[in-house]
PDB file of C-alpha atoms in Angstrom:
ATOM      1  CA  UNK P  30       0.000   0.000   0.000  1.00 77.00           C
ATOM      2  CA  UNK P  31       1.001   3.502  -0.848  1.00 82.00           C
ATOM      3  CA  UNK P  32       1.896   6.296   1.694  1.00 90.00           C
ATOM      4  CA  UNK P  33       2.993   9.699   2.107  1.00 95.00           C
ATOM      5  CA  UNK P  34       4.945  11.808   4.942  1.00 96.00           C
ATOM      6  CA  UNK P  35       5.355  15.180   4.859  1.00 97.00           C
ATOM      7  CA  UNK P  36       7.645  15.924   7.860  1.00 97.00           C
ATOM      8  CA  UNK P  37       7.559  19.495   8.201  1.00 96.00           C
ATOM      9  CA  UNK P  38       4.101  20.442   9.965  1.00 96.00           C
ATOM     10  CA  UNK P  39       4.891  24.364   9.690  1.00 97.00           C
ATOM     11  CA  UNK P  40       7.345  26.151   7.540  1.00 97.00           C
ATOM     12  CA  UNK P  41       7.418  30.088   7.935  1.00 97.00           C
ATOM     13  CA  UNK P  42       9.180  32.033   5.049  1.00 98.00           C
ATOM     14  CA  UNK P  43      10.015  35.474   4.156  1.00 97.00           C
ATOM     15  CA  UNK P  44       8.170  36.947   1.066  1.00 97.00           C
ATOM     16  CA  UNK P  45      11.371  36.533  -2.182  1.00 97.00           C
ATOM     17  CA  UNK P  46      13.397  33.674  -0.057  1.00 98.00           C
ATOM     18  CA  UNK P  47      13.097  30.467  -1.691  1.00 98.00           C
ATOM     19  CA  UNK P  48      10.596  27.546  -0.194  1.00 97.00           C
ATOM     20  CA  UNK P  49      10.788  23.726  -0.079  1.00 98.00           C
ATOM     21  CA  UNK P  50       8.474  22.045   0.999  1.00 98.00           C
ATOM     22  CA  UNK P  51       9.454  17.602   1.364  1.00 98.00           C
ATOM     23  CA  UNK P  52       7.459  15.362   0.615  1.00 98.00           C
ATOM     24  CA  UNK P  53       8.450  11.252   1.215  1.00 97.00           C
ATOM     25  CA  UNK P  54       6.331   8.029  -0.153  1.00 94.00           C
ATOM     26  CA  UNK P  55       6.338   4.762  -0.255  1.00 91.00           C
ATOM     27  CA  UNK P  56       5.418   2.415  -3.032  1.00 85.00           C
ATOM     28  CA  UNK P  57       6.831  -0.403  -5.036  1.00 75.00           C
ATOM     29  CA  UNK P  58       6.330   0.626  -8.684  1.00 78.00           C
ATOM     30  CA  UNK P  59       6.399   3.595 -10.229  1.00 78.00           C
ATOM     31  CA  UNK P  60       3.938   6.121  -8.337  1.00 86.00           C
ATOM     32  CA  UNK P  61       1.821   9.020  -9.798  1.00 89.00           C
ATOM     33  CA  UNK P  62       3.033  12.060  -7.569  1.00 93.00           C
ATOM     34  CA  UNK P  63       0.593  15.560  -6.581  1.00 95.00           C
ATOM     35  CA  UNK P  64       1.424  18.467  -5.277  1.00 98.00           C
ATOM     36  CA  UNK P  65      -2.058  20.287  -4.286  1.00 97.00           C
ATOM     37  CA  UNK P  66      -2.647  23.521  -2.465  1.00 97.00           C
ATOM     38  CA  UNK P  67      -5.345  24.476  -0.317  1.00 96.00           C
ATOM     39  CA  UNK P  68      -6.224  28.165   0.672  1.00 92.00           C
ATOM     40  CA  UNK P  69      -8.743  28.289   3.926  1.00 87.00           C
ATOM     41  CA  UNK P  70     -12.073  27.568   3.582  1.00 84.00           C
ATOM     42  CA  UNK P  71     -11.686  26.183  -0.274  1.00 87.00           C
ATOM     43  CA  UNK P  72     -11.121  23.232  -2.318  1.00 90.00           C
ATOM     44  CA  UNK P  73      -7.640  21.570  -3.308  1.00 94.00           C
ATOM     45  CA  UNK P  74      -6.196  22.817  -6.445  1.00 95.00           C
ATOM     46  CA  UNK P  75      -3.592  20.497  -8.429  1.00 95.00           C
ATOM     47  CA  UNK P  76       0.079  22.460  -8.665  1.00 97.00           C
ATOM     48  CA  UNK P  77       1.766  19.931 -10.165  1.00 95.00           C
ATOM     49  CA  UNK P  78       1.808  16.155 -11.090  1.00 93.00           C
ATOM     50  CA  UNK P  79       4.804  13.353 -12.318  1.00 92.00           C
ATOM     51  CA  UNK P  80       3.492  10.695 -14.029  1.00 87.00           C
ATOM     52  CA  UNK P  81       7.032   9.837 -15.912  1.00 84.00           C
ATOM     53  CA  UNK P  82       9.811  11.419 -17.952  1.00 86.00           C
ATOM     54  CA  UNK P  83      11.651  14.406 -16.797  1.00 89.00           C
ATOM     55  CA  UNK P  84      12.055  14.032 -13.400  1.00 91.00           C
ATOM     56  CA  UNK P  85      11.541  18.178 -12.601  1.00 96.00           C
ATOM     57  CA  UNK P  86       8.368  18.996 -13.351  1.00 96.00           C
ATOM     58  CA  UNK P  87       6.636  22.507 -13.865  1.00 97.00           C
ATOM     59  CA  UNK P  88       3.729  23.636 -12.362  1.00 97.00           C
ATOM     60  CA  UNK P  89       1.454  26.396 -12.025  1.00 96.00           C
ATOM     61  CA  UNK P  90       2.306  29.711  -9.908  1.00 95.00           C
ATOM     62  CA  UNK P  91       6.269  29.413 -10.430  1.00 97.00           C
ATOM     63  CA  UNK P  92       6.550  25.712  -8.355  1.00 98.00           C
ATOM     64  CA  UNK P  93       8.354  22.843  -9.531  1.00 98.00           C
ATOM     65  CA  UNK P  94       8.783  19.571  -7.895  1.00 98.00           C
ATOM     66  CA  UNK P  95      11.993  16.921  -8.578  1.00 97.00           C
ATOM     67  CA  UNK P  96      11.170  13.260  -8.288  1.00 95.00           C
ATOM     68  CA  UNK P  97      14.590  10.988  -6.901  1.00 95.00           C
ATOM     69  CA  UNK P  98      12.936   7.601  -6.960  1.00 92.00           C
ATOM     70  CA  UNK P  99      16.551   6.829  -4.759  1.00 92.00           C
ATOM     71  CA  UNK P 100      15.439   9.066  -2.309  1.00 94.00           C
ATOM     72  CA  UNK P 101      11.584   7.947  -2.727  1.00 94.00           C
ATOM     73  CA  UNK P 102      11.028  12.106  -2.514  1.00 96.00           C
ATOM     74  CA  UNK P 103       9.094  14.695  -4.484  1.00 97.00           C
ATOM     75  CA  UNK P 104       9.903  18.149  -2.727  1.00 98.00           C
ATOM     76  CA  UNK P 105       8.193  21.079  -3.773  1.00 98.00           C
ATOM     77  CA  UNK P 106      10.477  24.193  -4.403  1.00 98.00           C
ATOM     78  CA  UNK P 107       9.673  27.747  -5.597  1.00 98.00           C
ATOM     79  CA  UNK P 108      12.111  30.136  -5.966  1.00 97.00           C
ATOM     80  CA  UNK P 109      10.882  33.437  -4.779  1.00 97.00           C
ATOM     81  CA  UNK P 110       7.746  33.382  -2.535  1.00 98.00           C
ATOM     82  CA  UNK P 111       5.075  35.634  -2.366  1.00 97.00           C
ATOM     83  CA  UNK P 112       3.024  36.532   0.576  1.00 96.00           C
ATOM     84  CA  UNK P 113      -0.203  34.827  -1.780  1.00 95.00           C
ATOM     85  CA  UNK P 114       1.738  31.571  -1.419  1.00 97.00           C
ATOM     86  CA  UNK P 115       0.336  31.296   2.437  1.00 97.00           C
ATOM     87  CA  UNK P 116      -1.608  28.003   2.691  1.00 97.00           C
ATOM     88  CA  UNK P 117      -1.817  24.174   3.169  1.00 97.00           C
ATOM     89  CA  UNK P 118       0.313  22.237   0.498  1.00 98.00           C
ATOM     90  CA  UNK P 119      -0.536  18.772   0.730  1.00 98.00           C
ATOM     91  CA  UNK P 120       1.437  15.262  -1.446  1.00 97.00           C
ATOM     92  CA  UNK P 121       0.016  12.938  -2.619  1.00 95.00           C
ATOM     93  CA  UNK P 122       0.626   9.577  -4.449  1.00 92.00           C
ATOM     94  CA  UNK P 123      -1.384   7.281  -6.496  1.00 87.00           C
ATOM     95  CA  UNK P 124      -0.540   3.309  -7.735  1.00 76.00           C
ATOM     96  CA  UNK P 125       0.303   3.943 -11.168  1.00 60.00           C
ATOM     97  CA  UNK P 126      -1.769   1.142 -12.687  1.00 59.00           C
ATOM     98  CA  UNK P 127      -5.613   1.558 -13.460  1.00 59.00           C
ATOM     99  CA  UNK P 128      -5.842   4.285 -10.613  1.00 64.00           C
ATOM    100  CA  UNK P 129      -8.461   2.498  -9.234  1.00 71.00           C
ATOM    101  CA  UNK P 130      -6.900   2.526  -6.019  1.00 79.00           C
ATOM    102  CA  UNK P 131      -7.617   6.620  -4.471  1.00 88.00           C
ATOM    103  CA  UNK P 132      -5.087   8.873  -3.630  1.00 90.00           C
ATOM    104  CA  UNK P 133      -3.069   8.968  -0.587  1.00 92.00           C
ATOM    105  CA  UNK P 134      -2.765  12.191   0.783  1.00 94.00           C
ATOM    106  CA  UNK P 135       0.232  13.281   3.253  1.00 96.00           C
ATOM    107  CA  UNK P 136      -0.628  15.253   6.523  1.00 96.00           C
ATOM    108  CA  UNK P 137       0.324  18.613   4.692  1.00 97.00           C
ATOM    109  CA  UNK P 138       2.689  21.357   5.655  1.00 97.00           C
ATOM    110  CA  UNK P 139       1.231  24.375   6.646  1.00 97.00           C
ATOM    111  CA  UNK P 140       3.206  27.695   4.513  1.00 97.00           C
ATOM    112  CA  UNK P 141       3.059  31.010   6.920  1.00 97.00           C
ATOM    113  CA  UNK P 142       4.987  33.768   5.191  1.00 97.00           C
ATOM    114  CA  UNK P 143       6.232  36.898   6.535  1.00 96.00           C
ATOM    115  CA  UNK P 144       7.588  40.718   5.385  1.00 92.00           C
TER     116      UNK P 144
ATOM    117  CA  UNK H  18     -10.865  24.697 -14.159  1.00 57.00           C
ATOM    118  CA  UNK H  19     -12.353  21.746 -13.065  1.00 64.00           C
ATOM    119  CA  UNK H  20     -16.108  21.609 -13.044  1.00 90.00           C
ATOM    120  CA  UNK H  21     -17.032  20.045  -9.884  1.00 95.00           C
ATOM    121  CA  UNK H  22     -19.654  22.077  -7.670  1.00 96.00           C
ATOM    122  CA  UNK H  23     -20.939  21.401  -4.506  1.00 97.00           C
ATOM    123  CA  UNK H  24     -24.304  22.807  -2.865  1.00 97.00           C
ATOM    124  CA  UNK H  25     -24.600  23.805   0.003  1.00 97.00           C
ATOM    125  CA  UNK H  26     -21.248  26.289   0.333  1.00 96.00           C
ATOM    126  CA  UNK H  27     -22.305  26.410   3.548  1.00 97.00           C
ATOM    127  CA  UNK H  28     -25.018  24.755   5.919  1.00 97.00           C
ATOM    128  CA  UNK H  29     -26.097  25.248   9.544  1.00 97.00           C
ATOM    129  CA  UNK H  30     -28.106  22.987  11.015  1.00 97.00           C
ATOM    130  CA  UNK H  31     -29.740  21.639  14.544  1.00 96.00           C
ATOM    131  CA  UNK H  32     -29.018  18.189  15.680  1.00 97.00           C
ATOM    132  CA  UNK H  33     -31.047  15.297  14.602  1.00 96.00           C
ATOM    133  CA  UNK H  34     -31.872  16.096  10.745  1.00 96.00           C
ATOM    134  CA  UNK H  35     -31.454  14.631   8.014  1.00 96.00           C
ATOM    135  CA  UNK H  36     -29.175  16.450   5.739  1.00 96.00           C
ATOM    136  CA  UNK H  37     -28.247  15.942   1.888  1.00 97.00           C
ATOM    137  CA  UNK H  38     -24.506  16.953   0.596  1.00 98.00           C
ATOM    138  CA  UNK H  39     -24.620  17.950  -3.367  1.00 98.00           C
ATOM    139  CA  UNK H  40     -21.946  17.168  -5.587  1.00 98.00           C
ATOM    140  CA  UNK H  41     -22.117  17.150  -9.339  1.00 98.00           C
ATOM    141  CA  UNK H  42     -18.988  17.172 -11.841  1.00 96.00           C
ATOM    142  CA  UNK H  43     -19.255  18.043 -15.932  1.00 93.00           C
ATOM    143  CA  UNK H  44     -16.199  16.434 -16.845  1.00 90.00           C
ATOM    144  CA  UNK H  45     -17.640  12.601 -17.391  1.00 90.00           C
ATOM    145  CA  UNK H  46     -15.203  10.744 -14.509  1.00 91.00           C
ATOM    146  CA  UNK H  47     -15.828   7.782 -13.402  1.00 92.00           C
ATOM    147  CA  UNK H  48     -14.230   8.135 -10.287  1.00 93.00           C
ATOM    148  CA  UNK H  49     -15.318  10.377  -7.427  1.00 95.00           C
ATOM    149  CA  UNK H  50     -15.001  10.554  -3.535  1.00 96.00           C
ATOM    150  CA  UNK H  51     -15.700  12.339  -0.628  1.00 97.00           C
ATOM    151  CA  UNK H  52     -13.245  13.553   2.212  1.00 96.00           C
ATOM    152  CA  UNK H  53     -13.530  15.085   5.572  1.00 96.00           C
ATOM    153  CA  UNK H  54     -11.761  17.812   6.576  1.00 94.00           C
ATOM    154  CA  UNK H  55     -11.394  19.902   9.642  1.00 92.00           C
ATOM    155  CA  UNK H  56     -10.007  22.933   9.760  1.00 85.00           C
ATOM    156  CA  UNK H  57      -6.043  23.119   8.794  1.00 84.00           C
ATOM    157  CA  UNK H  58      -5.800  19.290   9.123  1.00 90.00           C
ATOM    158  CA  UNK H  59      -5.526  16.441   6.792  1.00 92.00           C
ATOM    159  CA  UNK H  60      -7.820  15.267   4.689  1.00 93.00           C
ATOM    160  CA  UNK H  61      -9.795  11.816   5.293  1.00 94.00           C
ATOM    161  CA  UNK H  62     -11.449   9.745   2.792  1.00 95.00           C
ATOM    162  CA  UNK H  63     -14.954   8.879   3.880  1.00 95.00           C
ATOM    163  CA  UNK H  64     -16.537   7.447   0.412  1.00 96.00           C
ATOM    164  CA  UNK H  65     -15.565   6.875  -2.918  1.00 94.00           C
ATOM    165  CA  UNK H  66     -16.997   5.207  -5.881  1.00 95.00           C
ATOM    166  CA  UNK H  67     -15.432   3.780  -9.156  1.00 92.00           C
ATOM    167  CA  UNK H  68     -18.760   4.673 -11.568  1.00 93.00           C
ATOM    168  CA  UNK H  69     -22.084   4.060 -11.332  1.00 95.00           C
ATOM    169  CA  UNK H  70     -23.945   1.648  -8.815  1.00 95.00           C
ATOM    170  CA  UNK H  71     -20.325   1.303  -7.423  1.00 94.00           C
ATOM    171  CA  UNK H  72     -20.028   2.908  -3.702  1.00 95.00           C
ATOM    172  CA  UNK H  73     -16.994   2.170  -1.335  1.00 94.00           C
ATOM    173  CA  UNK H  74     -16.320   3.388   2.287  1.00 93.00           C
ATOM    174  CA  UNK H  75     -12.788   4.977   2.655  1.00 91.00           C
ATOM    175  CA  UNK H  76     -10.371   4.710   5.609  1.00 84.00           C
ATOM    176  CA  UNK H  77     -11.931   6.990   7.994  1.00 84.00           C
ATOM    177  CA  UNK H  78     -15.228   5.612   9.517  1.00 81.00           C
ATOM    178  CA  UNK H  79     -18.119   8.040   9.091  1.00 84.00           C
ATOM    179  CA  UNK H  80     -22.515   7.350   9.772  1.00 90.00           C
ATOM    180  CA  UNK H  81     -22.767   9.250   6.348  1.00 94.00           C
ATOM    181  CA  UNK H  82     -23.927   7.182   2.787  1.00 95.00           C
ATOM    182  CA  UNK H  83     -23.795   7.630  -0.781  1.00 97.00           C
ATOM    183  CA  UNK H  84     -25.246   6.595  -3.880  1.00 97.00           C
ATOM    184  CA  UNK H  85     -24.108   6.922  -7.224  1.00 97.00           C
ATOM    185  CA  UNK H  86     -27.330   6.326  -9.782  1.00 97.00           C
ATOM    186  CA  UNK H  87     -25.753   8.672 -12.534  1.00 97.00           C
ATOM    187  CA  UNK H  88     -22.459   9.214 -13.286  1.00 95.00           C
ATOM    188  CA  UNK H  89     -21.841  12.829 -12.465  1.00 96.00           C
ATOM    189  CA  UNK H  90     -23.987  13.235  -9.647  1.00 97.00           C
ATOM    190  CA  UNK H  91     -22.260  11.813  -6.308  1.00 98.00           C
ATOM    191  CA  UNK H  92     -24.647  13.159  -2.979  1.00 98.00           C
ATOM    192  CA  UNK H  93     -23.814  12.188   0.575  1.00 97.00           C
ATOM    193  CA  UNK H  94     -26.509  11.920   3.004  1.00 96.00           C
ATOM    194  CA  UNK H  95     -26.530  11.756   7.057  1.00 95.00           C
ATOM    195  CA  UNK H  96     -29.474  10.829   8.462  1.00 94.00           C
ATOM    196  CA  UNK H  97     -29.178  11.981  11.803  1.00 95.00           C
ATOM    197  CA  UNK H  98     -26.649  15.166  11.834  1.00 95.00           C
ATOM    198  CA  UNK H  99     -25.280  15.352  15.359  1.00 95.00           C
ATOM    199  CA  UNK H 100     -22.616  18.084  16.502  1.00 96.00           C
ATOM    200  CA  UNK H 101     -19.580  15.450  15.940  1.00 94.00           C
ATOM    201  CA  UNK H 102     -20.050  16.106  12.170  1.00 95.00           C
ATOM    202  CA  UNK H 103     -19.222  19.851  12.195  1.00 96.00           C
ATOM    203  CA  UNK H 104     -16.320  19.179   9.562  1.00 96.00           C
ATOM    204  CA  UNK H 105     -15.676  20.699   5.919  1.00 96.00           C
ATOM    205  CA  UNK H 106     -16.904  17.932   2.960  1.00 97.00           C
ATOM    206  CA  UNK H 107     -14.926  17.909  -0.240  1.00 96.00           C
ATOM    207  CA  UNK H 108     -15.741  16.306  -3.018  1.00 97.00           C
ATOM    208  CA  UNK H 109     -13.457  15.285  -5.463  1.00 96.00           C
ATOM    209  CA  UNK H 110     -13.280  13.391  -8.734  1.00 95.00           C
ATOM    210  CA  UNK H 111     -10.842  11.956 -11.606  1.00 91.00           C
ATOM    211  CA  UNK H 112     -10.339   9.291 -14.484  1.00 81.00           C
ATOM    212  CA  UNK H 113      -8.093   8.244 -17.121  1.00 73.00           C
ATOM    213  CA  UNK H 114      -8.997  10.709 -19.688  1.00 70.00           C
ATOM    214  CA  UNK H 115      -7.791  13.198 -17.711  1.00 67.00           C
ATOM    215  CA  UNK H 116      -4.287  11.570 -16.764  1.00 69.00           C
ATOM    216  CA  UNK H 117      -5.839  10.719 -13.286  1.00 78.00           C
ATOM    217  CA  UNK H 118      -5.648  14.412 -12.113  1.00 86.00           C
ATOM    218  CA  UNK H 119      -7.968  14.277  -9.188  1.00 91.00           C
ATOM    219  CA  UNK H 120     -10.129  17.737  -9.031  1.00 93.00           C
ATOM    220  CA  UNK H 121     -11.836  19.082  -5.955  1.00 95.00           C
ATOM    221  CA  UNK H 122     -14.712  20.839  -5.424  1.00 96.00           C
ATOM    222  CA  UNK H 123     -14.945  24.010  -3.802  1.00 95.00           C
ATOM    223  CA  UNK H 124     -16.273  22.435  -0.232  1.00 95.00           C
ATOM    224  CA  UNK H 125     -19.210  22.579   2.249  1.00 97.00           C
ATOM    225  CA  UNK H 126     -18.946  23.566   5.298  1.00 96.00           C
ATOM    226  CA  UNK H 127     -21.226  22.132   7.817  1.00 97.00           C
ATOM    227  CA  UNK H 128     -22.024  23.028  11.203  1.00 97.00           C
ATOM    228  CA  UNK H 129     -24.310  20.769  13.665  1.00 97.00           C
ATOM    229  CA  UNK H 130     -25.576  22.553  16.502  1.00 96.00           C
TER     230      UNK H 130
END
């Protein structure tokens, strides 16, 4: 069975210093790897996904996430963060087979940034 | 944009009434599910379903049901609402067309007094 830890509970960051966010599974094959982000009181909105190929991967808002299948990791990392980028960032992982099996979500890391 | 929608964005309601949870997607999955939320913690799958007629509970225990009689229509119901299910319900949804990106809806909030 699949699973996800995201070790850092709380990260706090000051707006233009450079974030990442880690993000550990576990799972035998090849995964399907999420980044989501959650502002309060809404939905989950899909950043970023690895499926296969390049192992850095684009998303939207300026992230980008590296998959090391040696370190069983895809960390989130942007560059230069904005005070806008305060919210709930959750991993997740899927069996990369039929995707019958749901999504396993990690704990999520909460982003607080400051001036 | 995804085009999943859930009604009620938010819902008060007194202990002991039966209560129905909309959520309706455009996009023709197959596969949807329902988590529960609370505030600034992880999510918790409750139900989930792999198309039509097809309803499984998820890891976290919950008194809720669902029923899945057309494919983009996916309600939850309690029966009995009592305070211990003031939580936030997403709804969520995904298939192969769509590279099994899972999309969320926007949430309902529910508060049992």
């Amino acid at each position: 069975a699949q699973s996800v830890t995201q070790p850092d509970i709380h990260i706090t960051v000051s707006e233009g210093a450079s974030l990442e966010l880690r993000c550990n599974y576990s799972y035998g094959a090849t995964p399907y790897l999420f980044w989501y982000v959650q502002s309060p009181g809404q939905g989950l909105q899909l950043l970023l996904k690895y499926f296969s190929g390049d192992t850095l991967v684009q998303g939207i808002k300026g992230f980008e996430a590296e998959f090391k299948r040696s370190q069983s990791s895809f960390n989130l990392r942007k560059p230069s963060v904005h005070w806008s980028d305060a919210a709930e960032y959750f991993c997740a992982v899927g069996a990369g087979n039929s995707g019958n099996t749901p999504l396993v979500f990690g704990k999520g890391t909460r982003l607080s940034v400051i001036a | 944009e995804a085009d999943i929608y859930q009604t009620p964005r938010y819902l008060v309601i007194g202990t002991g009434k039966k209560i129905t949870l909309e959520c309706s997607q455009t996009m023709g999955h197959d596969k949807m599910y329902w988590y529960q939320q609370d505030p600034g913690m992880e999510l918790h799958l409750i139900h989930y379903s792999y198309g039509v007629n097809s309803t499984e509970k998820g890891d976290l225990s919950s008194e809720s049901t669902v029923s899945r009689i057309r494919t983009e229509h996916f309600p939850l119901t309690l029966e009995s609402a009592r305070p211990s299910h003031t939580s936030q319900y997403l709804c969520a949804s995904r298939s192969r067309e769509h590279s099994y990106e899972q999309y969320f809806g926007p949430g309902t909030r529910l508060t049992v007094t």
